[in-house]
PDB file of C-alpha atoms in Angstrom:
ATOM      1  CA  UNK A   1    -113.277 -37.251 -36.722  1.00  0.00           C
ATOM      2  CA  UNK A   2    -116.082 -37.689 -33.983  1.00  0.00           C
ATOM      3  CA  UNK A   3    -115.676 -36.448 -30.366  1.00  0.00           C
ATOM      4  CA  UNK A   4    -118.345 -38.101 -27.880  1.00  0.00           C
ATOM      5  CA  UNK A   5    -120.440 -35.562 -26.453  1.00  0.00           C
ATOM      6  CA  UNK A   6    -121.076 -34.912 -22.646  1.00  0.00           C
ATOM      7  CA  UNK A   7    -124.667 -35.217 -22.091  1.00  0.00           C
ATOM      8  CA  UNK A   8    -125.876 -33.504 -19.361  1.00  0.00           C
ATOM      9  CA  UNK A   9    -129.478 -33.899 -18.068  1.00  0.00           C
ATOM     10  CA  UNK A  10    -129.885 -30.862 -15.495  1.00  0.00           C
ATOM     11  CA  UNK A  11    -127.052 -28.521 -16.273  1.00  0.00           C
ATOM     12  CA  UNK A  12    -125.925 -26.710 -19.465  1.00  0.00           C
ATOM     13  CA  UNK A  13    -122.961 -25.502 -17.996  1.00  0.00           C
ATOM     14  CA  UNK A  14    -119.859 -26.453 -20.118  1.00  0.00           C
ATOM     15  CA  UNK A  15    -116.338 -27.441 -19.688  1.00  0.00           C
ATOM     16  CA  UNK A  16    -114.071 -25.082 -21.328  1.00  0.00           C
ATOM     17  CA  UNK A  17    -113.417 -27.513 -24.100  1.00  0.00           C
ATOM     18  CA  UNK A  18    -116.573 -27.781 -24.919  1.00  0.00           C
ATOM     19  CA  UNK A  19    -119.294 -25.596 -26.528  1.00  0.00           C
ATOM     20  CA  UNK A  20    -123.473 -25.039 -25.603  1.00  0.00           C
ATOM     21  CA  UNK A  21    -126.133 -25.927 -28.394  1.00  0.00           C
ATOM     22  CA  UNK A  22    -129.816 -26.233 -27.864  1.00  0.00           C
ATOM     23  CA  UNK A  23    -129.407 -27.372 -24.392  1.00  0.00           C
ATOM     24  CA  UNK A  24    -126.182 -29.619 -25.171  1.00  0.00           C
ATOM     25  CA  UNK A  25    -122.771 -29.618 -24.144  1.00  0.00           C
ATOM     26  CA  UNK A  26    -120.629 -30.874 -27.342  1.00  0.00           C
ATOM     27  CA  UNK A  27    -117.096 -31.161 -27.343  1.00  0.00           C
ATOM     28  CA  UNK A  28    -114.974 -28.546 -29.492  1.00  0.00           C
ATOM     29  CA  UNK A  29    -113.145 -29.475 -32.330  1.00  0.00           C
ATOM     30  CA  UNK A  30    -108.885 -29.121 -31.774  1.00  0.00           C
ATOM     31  CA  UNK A  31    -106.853 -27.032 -33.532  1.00  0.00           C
ATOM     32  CA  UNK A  32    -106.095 -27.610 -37.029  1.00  0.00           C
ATOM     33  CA  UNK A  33    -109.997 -28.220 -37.565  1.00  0.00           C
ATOM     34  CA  UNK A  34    -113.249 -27.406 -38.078  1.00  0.00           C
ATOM     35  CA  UNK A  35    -116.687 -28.184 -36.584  1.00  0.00           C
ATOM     36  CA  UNK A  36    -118.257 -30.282 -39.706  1.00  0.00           C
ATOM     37  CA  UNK A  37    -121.771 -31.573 -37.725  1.00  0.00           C
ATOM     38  CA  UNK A  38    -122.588 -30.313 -33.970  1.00  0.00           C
ATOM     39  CA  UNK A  39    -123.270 -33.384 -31.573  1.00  0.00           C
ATOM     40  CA  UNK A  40    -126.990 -33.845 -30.650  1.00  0.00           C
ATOM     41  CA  UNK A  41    -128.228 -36.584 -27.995  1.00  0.00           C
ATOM     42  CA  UNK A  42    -127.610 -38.900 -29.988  1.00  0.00           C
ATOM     43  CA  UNK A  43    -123.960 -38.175 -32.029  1.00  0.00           C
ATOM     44  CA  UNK A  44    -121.044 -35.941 -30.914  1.00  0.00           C
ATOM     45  CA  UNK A  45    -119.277 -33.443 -32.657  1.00  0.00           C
ATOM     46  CA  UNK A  46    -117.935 -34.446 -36.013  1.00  0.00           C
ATOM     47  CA  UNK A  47    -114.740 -32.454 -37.075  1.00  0.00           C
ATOM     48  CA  UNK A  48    -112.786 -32.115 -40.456  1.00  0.00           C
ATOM     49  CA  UNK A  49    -109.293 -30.859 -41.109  1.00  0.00           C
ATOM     50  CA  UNK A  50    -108.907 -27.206 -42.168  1.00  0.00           C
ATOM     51  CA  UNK A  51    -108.851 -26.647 -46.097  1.00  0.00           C
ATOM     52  CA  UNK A  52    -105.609 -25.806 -47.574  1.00  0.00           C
ATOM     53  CA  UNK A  53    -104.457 -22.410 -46.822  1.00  0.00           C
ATOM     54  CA  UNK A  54    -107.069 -21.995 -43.727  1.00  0.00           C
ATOM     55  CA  UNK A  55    -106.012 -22.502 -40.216  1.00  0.00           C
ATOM     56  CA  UNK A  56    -107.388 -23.292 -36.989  1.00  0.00           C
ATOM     57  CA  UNK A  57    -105.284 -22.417 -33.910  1.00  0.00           C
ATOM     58  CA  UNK A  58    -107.180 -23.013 -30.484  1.00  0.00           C
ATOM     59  CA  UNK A  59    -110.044 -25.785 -29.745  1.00  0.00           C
ATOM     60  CA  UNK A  60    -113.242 -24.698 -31.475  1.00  0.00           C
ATOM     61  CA  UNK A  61    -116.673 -24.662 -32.377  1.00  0.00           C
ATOM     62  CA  UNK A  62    -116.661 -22.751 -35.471  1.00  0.00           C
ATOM     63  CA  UNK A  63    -117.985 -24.126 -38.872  1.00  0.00           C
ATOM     64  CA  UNK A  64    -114.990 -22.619 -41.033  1.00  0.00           C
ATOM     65  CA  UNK A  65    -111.542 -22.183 -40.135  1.00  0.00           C
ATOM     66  CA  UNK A  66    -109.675 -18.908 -40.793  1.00  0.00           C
ATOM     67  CA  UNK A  67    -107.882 -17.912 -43.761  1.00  0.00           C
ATOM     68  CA  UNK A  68    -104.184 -17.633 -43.565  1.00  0.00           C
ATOM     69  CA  UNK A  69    -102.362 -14.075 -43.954  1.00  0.00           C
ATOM     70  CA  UNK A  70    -100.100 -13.296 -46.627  1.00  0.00           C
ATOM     71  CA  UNK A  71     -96.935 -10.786 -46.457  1.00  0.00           C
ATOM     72  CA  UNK A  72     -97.766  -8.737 -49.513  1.00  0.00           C
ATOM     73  CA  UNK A  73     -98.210  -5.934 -47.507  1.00  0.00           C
ATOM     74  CA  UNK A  74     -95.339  -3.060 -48.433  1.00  0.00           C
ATOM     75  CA  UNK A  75     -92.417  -3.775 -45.919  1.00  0.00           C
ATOM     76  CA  UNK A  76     -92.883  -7.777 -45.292  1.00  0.00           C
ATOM     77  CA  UNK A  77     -92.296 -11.233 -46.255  1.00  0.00           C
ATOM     78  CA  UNK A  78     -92.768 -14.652 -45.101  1.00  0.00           C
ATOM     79  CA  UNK A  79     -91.062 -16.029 -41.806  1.00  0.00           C
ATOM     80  CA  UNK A  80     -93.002 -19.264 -41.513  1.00  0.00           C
ATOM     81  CA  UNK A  81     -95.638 -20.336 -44.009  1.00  0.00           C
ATOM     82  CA  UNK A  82     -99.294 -21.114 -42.853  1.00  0.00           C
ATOM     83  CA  UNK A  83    -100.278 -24.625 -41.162  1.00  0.00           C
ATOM     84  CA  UNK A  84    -103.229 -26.117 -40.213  1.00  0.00           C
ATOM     85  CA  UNK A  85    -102.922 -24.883 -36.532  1.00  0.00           C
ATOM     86  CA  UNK A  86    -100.850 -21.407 -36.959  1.00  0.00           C
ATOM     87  CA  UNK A  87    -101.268 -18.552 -39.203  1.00  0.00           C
ATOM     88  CA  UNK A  88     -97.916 -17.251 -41.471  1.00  0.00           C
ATOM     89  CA  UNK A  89     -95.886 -15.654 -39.829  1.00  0.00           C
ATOM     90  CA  UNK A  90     -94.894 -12.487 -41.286  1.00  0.00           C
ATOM     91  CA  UNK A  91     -91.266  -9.730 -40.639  1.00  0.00           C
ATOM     92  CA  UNK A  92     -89.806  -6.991 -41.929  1.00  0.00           C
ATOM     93  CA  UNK A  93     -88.097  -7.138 -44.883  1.00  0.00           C
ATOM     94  CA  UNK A  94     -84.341  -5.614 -45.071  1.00  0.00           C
ATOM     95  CA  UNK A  95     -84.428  -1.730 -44.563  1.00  0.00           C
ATOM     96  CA  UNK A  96     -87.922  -1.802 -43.079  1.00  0.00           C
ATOM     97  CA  UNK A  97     -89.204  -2.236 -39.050  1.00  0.00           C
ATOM     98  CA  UNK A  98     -91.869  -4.042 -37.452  1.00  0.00           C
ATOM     99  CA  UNK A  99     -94.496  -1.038 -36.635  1.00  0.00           C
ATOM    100  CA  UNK A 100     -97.246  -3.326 -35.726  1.00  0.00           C
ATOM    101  CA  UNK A 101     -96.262  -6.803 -33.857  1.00  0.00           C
ATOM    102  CA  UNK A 102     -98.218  -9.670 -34.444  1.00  0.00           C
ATOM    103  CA  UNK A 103     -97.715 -12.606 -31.653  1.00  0.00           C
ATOM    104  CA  UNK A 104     -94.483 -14.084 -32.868  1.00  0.00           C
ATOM    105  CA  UNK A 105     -94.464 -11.878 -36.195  1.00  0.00           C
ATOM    106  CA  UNK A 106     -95.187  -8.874 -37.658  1.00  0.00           C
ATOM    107  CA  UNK A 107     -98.667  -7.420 -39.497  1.00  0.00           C
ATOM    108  CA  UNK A 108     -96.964  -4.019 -40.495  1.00  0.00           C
ATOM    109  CA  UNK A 109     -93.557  -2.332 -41.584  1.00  0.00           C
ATOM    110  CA  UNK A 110     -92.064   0.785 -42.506  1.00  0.00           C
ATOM    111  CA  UNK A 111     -88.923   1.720 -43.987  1.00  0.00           C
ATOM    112  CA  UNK A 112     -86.566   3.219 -41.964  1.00  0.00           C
ATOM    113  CA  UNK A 113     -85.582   6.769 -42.135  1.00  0.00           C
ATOM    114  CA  UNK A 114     -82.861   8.042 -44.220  1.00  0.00           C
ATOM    115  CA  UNK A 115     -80.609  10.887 -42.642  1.00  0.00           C
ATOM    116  CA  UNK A 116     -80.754  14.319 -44.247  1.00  0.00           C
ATOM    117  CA  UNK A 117     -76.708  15.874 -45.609  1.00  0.00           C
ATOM    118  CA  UNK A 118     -75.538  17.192 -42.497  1.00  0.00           C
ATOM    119  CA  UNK A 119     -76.346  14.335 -40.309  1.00  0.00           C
ATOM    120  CA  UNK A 120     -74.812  10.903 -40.262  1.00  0.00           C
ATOM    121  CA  UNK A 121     -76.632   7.186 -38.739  1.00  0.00           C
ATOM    122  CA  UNK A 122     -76.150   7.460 -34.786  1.00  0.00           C
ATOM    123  CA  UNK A 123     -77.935   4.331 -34.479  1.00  0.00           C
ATOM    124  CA  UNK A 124     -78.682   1.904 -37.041  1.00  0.00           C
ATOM    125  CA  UNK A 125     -82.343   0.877 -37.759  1.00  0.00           C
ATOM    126  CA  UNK A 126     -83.533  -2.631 -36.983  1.00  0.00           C
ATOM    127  CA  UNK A 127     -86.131  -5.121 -37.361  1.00  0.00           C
ATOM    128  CA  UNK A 128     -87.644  -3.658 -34.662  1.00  0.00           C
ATOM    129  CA  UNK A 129     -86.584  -0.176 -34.331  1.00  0.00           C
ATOM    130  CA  UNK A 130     -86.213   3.072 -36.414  1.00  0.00           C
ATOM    131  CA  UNK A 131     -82.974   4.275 -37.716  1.00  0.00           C
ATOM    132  CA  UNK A 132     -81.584   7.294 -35.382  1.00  0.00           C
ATOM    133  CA  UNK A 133     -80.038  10.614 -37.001  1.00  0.00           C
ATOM    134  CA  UNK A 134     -77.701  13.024 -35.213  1.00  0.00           C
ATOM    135  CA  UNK A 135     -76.248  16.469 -36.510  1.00  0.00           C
ATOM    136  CA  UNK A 136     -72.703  16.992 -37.756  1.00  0.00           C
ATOM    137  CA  UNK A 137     -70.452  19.259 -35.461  1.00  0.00           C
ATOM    138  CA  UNK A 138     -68.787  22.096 -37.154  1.00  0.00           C
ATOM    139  CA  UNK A 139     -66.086  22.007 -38.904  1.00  0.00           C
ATOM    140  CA  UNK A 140     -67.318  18.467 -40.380  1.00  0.00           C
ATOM    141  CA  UNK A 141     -69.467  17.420 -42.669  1.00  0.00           C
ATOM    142  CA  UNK A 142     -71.737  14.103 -44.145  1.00  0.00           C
ATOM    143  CA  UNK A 143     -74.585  13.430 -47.135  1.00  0.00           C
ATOM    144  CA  UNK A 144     -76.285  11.418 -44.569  1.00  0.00           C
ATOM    145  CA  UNK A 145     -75.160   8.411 -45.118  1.00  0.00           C
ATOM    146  CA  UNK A 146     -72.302   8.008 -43.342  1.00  0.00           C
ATOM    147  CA  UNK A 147     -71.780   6.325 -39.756  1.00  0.00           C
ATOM    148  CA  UNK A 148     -70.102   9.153 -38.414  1.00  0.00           C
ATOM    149  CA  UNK A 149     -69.050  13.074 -39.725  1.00  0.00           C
ATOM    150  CA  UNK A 150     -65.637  13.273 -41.369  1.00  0.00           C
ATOM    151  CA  UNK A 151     -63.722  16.529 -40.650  1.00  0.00           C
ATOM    152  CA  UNK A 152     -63.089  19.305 -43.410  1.00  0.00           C
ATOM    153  CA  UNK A 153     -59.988  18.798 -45.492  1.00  0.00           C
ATOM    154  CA  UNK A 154     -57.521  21.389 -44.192  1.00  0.00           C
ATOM    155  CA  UNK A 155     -56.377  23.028 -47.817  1.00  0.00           C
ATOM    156  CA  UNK A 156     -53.161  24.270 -46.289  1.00  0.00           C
ATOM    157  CA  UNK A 157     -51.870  21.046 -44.519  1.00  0.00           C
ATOM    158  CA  UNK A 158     -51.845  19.857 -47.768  1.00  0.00           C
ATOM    159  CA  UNK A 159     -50.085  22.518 -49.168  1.00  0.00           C
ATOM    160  CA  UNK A 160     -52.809  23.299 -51.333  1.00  0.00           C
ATOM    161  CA  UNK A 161     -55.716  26.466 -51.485  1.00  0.00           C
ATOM    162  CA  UNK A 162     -58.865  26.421 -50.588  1.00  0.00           C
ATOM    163  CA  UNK A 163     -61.367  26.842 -53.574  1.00  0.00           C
ATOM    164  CA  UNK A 164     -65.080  25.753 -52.149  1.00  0.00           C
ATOM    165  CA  UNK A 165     -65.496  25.761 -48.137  1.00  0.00           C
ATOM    166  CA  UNK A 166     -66.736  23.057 -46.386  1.00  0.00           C
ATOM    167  CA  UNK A 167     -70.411  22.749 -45.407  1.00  0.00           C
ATOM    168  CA  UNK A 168     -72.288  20.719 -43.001  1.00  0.00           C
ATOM    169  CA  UNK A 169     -72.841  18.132 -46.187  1.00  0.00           C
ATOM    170  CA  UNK A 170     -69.766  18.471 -48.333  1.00  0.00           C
ATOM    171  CA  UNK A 171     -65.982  18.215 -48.008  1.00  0.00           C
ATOM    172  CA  UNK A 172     -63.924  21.211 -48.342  1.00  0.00           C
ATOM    173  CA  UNK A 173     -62.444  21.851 -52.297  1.00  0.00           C
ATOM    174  CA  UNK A 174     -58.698  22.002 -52.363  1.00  0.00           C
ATOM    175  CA  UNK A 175     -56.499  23.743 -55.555  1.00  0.00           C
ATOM    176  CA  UNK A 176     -53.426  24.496 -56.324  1.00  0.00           C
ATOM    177  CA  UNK A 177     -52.004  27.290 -54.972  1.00  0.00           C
ATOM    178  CA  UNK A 178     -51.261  30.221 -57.794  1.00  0.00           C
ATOM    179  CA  UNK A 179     -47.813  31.241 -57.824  1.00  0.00           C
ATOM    180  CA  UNK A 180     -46.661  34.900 -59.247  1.00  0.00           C
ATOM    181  CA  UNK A 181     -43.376  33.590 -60.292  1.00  0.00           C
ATOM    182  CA  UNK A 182     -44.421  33.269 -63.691  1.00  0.00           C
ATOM    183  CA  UNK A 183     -45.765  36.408 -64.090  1.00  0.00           C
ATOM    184  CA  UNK A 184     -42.931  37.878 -62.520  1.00  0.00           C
ATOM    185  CA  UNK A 185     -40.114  35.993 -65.082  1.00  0.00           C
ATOM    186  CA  UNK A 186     -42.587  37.090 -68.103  1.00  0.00           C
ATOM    187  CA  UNK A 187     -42.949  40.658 -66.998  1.00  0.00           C
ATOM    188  CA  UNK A 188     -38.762  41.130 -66.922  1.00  0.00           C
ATOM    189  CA  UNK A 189     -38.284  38.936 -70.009  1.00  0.00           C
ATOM    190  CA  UNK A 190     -40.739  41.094 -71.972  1.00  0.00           C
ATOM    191  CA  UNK A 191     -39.090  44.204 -70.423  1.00  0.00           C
ATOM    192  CA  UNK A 192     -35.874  42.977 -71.182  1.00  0.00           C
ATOM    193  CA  UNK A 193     -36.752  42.516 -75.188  1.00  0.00           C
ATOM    194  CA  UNK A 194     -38.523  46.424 -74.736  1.00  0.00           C
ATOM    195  CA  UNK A 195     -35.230  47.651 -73.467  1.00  0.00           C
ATOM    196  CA  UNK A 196     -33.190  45.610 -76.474  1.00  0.00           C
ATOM    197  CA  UNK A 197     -35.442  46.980 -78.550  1.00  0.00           C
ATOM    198  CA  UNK A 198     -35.512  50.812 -77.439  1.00  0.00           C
ATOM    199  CA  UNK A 199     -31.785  50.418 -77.671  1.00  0.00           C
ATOM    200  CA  UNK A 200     -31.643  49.393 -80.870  1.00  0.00           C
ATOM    201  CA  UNK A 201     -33.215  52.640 -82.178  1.00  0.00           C
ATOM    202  CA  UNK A 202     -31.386  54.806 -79.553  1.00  0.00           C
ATOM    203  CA  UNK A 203     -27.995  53.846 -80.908  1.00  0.00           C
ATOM    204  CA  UNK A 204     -26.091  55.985 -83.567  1.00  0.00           C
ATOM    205  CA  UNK A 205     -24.912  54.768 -87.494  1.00  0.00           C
ATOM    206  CA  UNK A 206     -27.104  52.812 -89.552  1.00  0.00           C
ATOM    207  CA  UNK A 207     -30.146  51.748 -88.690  1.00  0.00           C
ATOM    208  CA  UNK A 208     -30.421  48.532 -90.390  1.00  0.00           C
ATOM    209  CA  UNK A 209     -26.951  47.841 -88.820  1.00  0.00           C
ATOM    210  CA  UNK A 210     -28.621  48.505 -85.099  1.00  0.00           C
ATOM    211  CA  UNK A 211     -31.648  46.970 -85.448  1.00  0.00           C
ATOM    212  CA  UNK A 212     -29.800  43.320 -86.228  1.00  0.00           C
ATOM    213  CA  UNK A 213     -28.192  43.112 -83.098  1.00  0.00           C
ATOM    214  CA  UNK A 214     -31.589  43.589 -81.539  1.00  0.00           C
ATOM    215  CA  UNK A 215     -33.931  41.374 -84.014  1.00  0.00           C
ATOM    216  CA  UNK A 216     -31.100  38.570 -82.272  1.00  0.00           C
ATOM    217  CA  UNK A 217     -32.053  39.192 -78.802  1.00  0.00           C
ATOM    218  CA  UNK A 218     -35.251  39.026 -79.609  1.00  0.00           C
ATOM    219  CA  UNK A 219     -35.324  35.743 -81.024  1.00  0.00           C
ATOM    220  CA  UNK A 220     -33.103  34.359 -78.018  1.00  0.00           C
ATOM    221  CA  UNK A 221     -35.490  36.125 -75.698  1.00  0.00           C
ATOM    222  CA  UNK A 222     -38.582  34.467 -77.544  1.00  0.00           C
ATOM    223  CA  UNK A 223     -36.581  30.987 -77.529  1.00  0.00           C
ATOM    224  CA  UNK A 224     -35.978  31.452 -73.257  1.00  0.00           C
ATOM    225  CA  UNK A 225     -39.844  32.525 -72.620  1.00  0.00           C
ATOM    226  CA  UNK A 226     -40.571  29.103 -74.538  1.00  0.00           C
ATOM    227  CA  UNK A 227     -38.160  26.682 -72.608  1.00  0.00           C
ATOM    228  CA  UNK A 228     -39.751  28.310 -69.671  1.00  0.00           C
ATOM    229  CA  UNK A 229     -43.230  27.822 -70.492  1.00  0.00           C
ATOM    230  CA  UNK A 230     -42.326  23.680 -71.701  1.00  0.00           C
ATOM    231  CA  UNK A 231     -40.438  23.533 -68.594  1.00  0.00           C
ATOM    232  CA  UNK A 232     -43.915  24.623 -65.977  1.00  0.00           C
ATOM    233  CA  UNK A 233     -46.058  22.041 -68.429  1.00  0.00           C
TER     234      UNK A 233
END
């Protein structure tokens, strides 16, 4: 490509398209290339395309045209790929904002911040802006993740015990509630086979005839405290 130069005899003052050399006005070379040969009085400007993955985005009169950026950087990737007249365009990858904008892109990222347990996402992090965190009222609780806090389970609305109470980060833990009924049937069963027992040996005649009567209610006691236990499993 060859531009014709503006040769001017008693003034070096340039148009802005065009570039001063030894006393010369030549015209610059346009975007998407490079200055190959600067005019002289005799030949204008000679320009050649930009080599692949170079650019050149305004008029110029430089000899080499810039090299195109890359999104390797932590944080980016590719929105538009280089051309000959505009540079890559880079933006934040997913989880990450723009800290560092770059005419229509981005040149630098970081990854948004993760809540701490006890606070849930007030605002969610963009490409532009950071994620937002916001304490949990009490009485409710999150592991930082969350949107919003969730409230304590309430053990006894749910007819249940509390085991473990809630904290700003976990849920309350819930049991069953203990009941003293069985301990209650098991203490008069056992006192009822004592009390066969002791009245066994309190009776009068023969012993071995006594004790029978009682060995009986034992067994039938024993055979109760067992249908009692299968029947709670």
């Amino acid at each position: 490509m060859t531009l014709m130069r503006d040769f001017r005899v008693d003034s070096i003052t340039c148009h802005l398209t065009e570039y001063e050399i030894e006393g010369e006005c030549c015209p610059m070379c346009p975007p998407g290339t490079r200055v190959k040969t600067d005019c002289t009085e005799f030949k204008s400007t000679s320009c050649q395309k930009c080599p692949e993955r170079t650019y050149m985005d305004l008029p110029n009169r430089l000899k080499r045209c810039y090299p195109c950026s890359t999104c390797g950087s932590a944080g980016l990737k590719e929105k538009l790929g280089c051309q000959l007249n505009a540079d890559t365009v880079c933006e934040p990858m997913e989880g990450f904002y723009c800290t560092d904008l770059k005419s229509e892109g981005c040149a630098a990222a970081q990854k948004h911040r993760r809540c701490e347990p006890g606070q849930f996402i007030s605002k969610m992090g963009t490409a532009s802006t950071d994620t937002e965190c916001s304490e949990c009222s009490s009485g409710s609780f999150s592991d930082g993740t969350m949107l919003s806090c969730q409230p304590h389970t309430q053990c006894e609305k749910e007819n249940l015990q509390l085991i473990k109470a809630g904290t700003s980060s976990t849920d309350a833990e819930c049991g069953e509630k203990s009941s003293n009924t069985t301990g209650i049937v098991i203490g008069v069963l056992f006192f009822l086979v004592a009390a066969t027992i002791g009245g066994g040996g309190q009776a009068g005649g023969a012993e071995e005839e006594v004790a029978l009567p009682g060995k009986k209610n034992i067994v039938l006691y024993l055979n109760i405290i067992r249908q009692f236990f299968w029947a709670l499993l």
